[in-house]
Short mmCIF file of C-alpha atoms in Angstrom, two decimals:
data_model
loop_
_atom_site.label_atom_id
_atom_site.label_comp_id
_atom_site.label_asym_id
_atom_site.label_seq_id
_atom_site.Cartn_x
_atom_site.Cartn_y
_atom_site.Cartn_z
CA UNK A 1 21.27 -3.09 -1.59
CA UNK A 2 22.35 0.00 0.27
CA UNK A 3 19.82 2.42 1.63
CA UNK A 4 19.38 5.42 -0.63
CA UNK A 5 19.17 8.14 2.04
CA UNK A 6 20.22 8.69 5.63
CA UNK A 7 17.92 9.90 8.37
CA UNK A 8 17.79 13.66 8.77
CA UNK A 9 15.51 15.85 10.85
CA UNK A 10 13.40 18.83 9.79
CA UNK A 11 10.47 21.03 10.77
CA UNK A 12 7.47 20.67 8.49
CA UNK A 13 3.99 22.22 8.35
CA UNK A 14 1.28 19.57 8.19
CA UNK A 15 -1.92 19.17 6.22
CA UNK A 16 -4.03 16.47 7.93
CA UNK A 17 -6.35 14.53 5.61
CA UNK A 18 -8.75 11.62 5.79
CA UNK A 19 -6.70 9.97 3.05
CA UNK A 20 -3.10 8.88 2.48
CA UNK A 21 -0.55 10.34 0.07
CA UNK A 22 2.09 7.96 -1.30
CA UNK A 23 5.54 8.79 -2.67
CA UNK A 24 5.14 9.34 -6.40
CA UNK A 25 1.36 9.56 -6.06
CA UNK A 26 -0.66 12.63 -6.91
CA UNK A 27 -3.91 13.99 -5.54
CA UNK A 28 -6.01 17.09 -6.00
CA UNK A 29 -6.90 19.32 -3.04
CA UNK A 30 -9.59 21.98 -2.72
CA UNK A 31 -8.27 24.71 -0.42
CA UNK A 32 -10.70 26.98 1.42
CA UNK A 33 -9.59 27.32 5.06
CA UNK A 34 -7.45 30.36 5.80
CA UNK A 35 -4.71 28.34 7.52
CA UNK A 36 -4.25 26.14 4.45
CA UNK A 37 -4.51 29.03 2.00
CA UNK A 38 -1.65 30.62 3.93
CA UNK A 39 0.22 27.30 3.90
CA UNK A 40 -0.06 26.97 0.12
CA UNK A 41 0.93 30.62 -0.41
CA UNK A 42 3.98 30.30 1.81
CA UNK A 43 4.96 26.98 0.23
CA UNK A 44 4.80 28.39 -3.30
CA UNK A 45 6.63 31.56 -2.32
CA UNK A 46 9.49 29.65 -0.66
CA UNK A 47 9.49 26.82 -3.23
CA UNK A 48 9.16 24.52 -0.24
CA UNK A 49 6.96 21.58 0.70
CA UNK A 50 4.64 20.47 3.49
CA UNK A 51 3.58 17.18 4.99
CA UNK A 52 0.36 15.28 4.40
CA UNK A 53 -0.55 13.01 7.28
CA UNK A 54 -3.54 10.72 7.67
CA UNK A 55 -6.15 11.66 10.25
CA UNK A 56 -8.40 8.63 10.93
CA UNK A 57 -12.15 9.07 11.21
CA UNK A 58 -13.11 10.28 14.66
CA UNK A 59 -9.87 12.19 15.11
CA UNK A 60 -10.31 15.71 16.35
CA UNK A 61 -8.26 18.79 15.60
CA UNK A 62 -7.96 20.11 19.15
CA UNK A 63 -4.37 19.90 20.37
CA UNK A 64 -3.01 20.67 23.82
CA UNK A 65 0.13 22.84 23.87
CA UNK A 66 3.25 20.76 23.18
CA UNK A 67 1.30 17.58 22.47
CA UNK A 68 1.46 15.39 19.35
CA UNK A 69 -2.20 14.69 18.59
CA UNK A 70 -3.07 11.03 18.91
CA UNK A 71 -5.56 11.58 16.09
CA UNK A 72 -2.71 12.07 13.59
CA UNK A 73 -0.89 9.11 12.12
CA UNK A 74 2.79 8.76 13.00
CA UNK A 75 4.01 8.44 9.39
CA UNK A 76 3.27 10.93 6.62
CA UNK A 77 4.50 11.97 3.19
CA UNK A 78 6.15 15.15 1.98
CA UNK A 79 3.89 16.97 -0.51
CA UNK A 80 5.23 19.05 -3.39
CA UNK A 81 2.81 21.37 -5.20
CA UNK A 82 2.92 20.24 -8.84
CA UNK A 83 0.12 22.49 -10.15
CA UNK A 84 -2.52 24.93 -8.96
CA UNK A 85 -5.50 26.81 -10.36
CA UNK A 86 -8.76 28.48 -9.40
CA UNK A 87 -11.63 26.00 -9.51
CA UNK A 88 -15.05 26.75 -11.08
CA UNK A 89 -16.51 27.21 -7.58
CA UNK A 90 -13.93 29.91 -6.85
CA UNK A 91 -11.83 27.80 -4.49
CA UNK A 92 -8.12 27.23 -4.91
CA UNK A 93 -7.27 23.84 -6.39
CA UNK A 94 -3.80 22.34 -6.08
CA UNK A 95 -2.28 19.09 -7.29
CA UNK A 96 0.32 17.68 -4.93
CA UNK A 97 2.86 14.94 -5.57
CA UNK A 98 4.19 12.72 -2.82
CA UNK A 99 7.91 12.62 -2.19
CA UNK A 100 9.72 11.45 0.95
CA UNK A 101 8.10 9.65 3.88
CA UNK A 102 8.63 10.95 7.39
CA UNK A 103 7.93 10.11 11.03
CA UNK A 104 6.47 12.69 13.42
CA UNK A 105 8.45 13.18 16.61
CA UNK A 106 6.71 16.23 18.06
CA UNK A 107 3.79 18.29 16.79
CA UNK A 108 2.12 21.50 17.84
CA UNK A 109 -0.77 23.63 16.68
CA UNK A 110 -0.60 27.40 16.19
CA UNK A 111 -3.27 29.84 17.32
CA UNK A 112 -4.45 29.89 13.69
CA UNK A 113 -4.93 26.11 13.75
CA UNK A 114 -2.00 25.05 11.57
CA UNK A 115 -0.05 21.98 12.65
CA UNK A 116 3.75 22.00 12.54
CA UNK A 117 5.91 18.99 13.38
CA UNK A 118 9.49 18.09 14.09
CA UNK A 119 10.03 15.08 11.85
CA UNK A 120 12.65 12.57 10.80
CA UNK A 121 12.85 11.59 7.16
CA UNK A 122 12.55 7.83 6.93
CA UNK A 123 15.51 5.92 5.58
CA UNK A 124 14.32 4.49 2.26
CA UNK A 125 15.46 1.14 0.94
CA UNK A 126 16.47 0.97 -2.70
CA UNK A 127 13.56 -0.08 -4.89
CA UNK A 128 13.52 -3.52 -6.49
CA UNK A 129 12.72 -4.73 -10.02
CA UNK A 130 9.17 -5.90 -10.58
CA UNK A 131 8.66 -9.60 -9.81
CA UNK A 132 6.98 -11.71 -12.49
CA UNK A 133 3.83 -12.10 -10.41
CA UNK A 134 3.17 -8.35 -10.73
CA UNK A 135 2.23 -8.42 -14.42
CA UNK A 136 -1.51 -8.15 -13.72
CA UNK A 137 -0.97 -5.22 -11.37
CA UNK A 138 1.19 -3.46 -13.96
CA UNK A 139 -1.59 -3.91 -16.53
CA UNK A 140 -4.11 -2.53 -14.01
CA UNK A 141 -1.99 0.57 -13.44
CA UNK A 142 -1.71 1.20 -17.16
CA UNK A 143 -5.50 0.91 -17.49
CA UNK A 144 -6.01 3.37 -14.64
CA UNK A 145 -3.57 5.72 -16.32
CA UNK A 146 -5.97 6.02 -19.27
CA UNK A 147 -8.68 7.51 -17.06
CA UNK A 148 -9.16 11.27 -17.68
CA UNK A 149 -8.90 12.06 -13.96
CA UNK A 150 -5.50 10.36 -13.69
CA UNK A 151 -4.33 12.08 -16.85
CA UNK A 152 -5.38 15.46 -15.45
CA UNK A 153 -3.31 14.78 -12.35
CA UNK A 154 -0.29 14.06 -14.55
CA UNK A 155 0.78 11.07 -12.45
CA UNK A 156 3.38 8.79 -14.05
CA UNK A 157 2.07 5.23 -14.48
CA UNK A 158 4.93 3.73 -16.49
CA UNK A 159 6.92 2.13 -13.65
CA UNK A 160 9.25 -0.84 -13.51
CA UNK A 161 9.97 -1.13 -9.78
CA UNK A 162 8.04 -2.87 -7.01
CA UNK A 163 7.71 0.02 -4.57
CA UNK A 164 6.71 2.49 -7.27
CA UNK A 165 4.01 0.11 -8.55
CA UNK A 166 2.63 -0.44 -5.05
CA UNK A 167 2.63 3.31 -4.34
CA UNK A 168 0.84 4.29 -7.56
CA UNK A 169 -1.85 1.63 -7.26
CA UNK A 170 -2.45 2.27 -3.57
CA UNK A 171 -2.86 5.95 -4.43
CA UNK A 172 -5.41 5.34 -7.19
CA UNK A 173 -7.44 2.38 -5.98
CA UNK A 174 -10.33 2.87 -3.50
CA UNK A 175 -8.67 0.98 -0.65
CA UNK A 176 -9.77 1.30 2.98
CA UNK A 177 -7.67 4.15 4.35
CA UNK A 178 -6.41 2.14 7.31
CA UNK A 179 -5.01 -0.45 4.93
CA UNK A 180 -3.53 2.27 2.72
CA UNK A 181 -1.72 3.63 5.76
CA UNK A 182 -0.42 0.18 6.67
CA UNK A 183 1.02 -0.16 3.16
CA UNK A 184 2.62 3.29 3.41
CA UNK A 185 4.26 2.26 6.70
CA UNK A 186 6.12 -0.71 5.17
CA UNK A 187 9.78 0.06 4.43
CA UNK A 188 10.66 -2.84 2.15
CA UNK A 189 9.43 -2.26 -1.45
CA UNK A 190 8.73 -5.92 -2.19
CA UNK A 191 6.84 -6.36 1.08
CA UNK A 192 4.83 -3.24 0.27
CA UNK A 193 3.81 -4.79 -3.06
CA UNK A 194 2.99 -8.09 -1.34
CA UNK A 195 0.82 -6.23 1.17
CA UNK A 196 -1.08 -4.59 -1.68
CA UNK A 197 -1.61 -8.03 -3.25
CA UNK A 198 -3.05 -9.28 0.06
CA UNK A 199 -5.40 -6.32 0.43
CA UNK A 200 -6.70 -6.71 -3.12
CA UNK A 201 -7.13 -10.47 -2.69
CA UNK A 202 -9.07 -9.85 0.51
CA UNK A 203 -11.34 -7.30 -1.14
CA UNK A 204 -11.95 -9.64 -4.10
CA UNK A 205 -12.97 -12.48 -1.75
CA UNK A 206 -15.59 -10.23 -0.15
CA UNK A 207 -17.40 -9.58 -3.46
#
């Protein structure tokens, strides 16, 4: 099938996390640092988005001028603010939904500590119908969708395509973050689902 989007470039503010955001996935964030409060404010005001990028354990946040930090993963996901509210502890809580994947070409850090990157949107392959072998994973996603936390996030769990199923499950299951990132980095939807199968099989064999 034809690719569904062509590569384009953009400048995007970044929100480094110790976890991975997948396209179509949702996660809740507790915002307390001034740089990220400003980021959320500016994003809401401009009806824009920002990028969430994985920062592996041990990665620092000190960046030399003009340098892309080696502590940040190369591939990230565009984050759209789907909901926000003040949490009981007084902090700002936002729910973000993953959209397009991107690749970082050049990143920099402002005096206030906020990362900004020149990125290329990754060319996405058209998703594929679910293969028959995915029935158990589809059932698992539906079961996860009944959990109150997932319902609060408002994440759609009724999917019928391979990439969407892989993305939703990888978002919700407690996978090792390095393996989550490897799944995110796979372009082909069927291969992404196969990779998730392999990770889950490996985790099951360890128990």
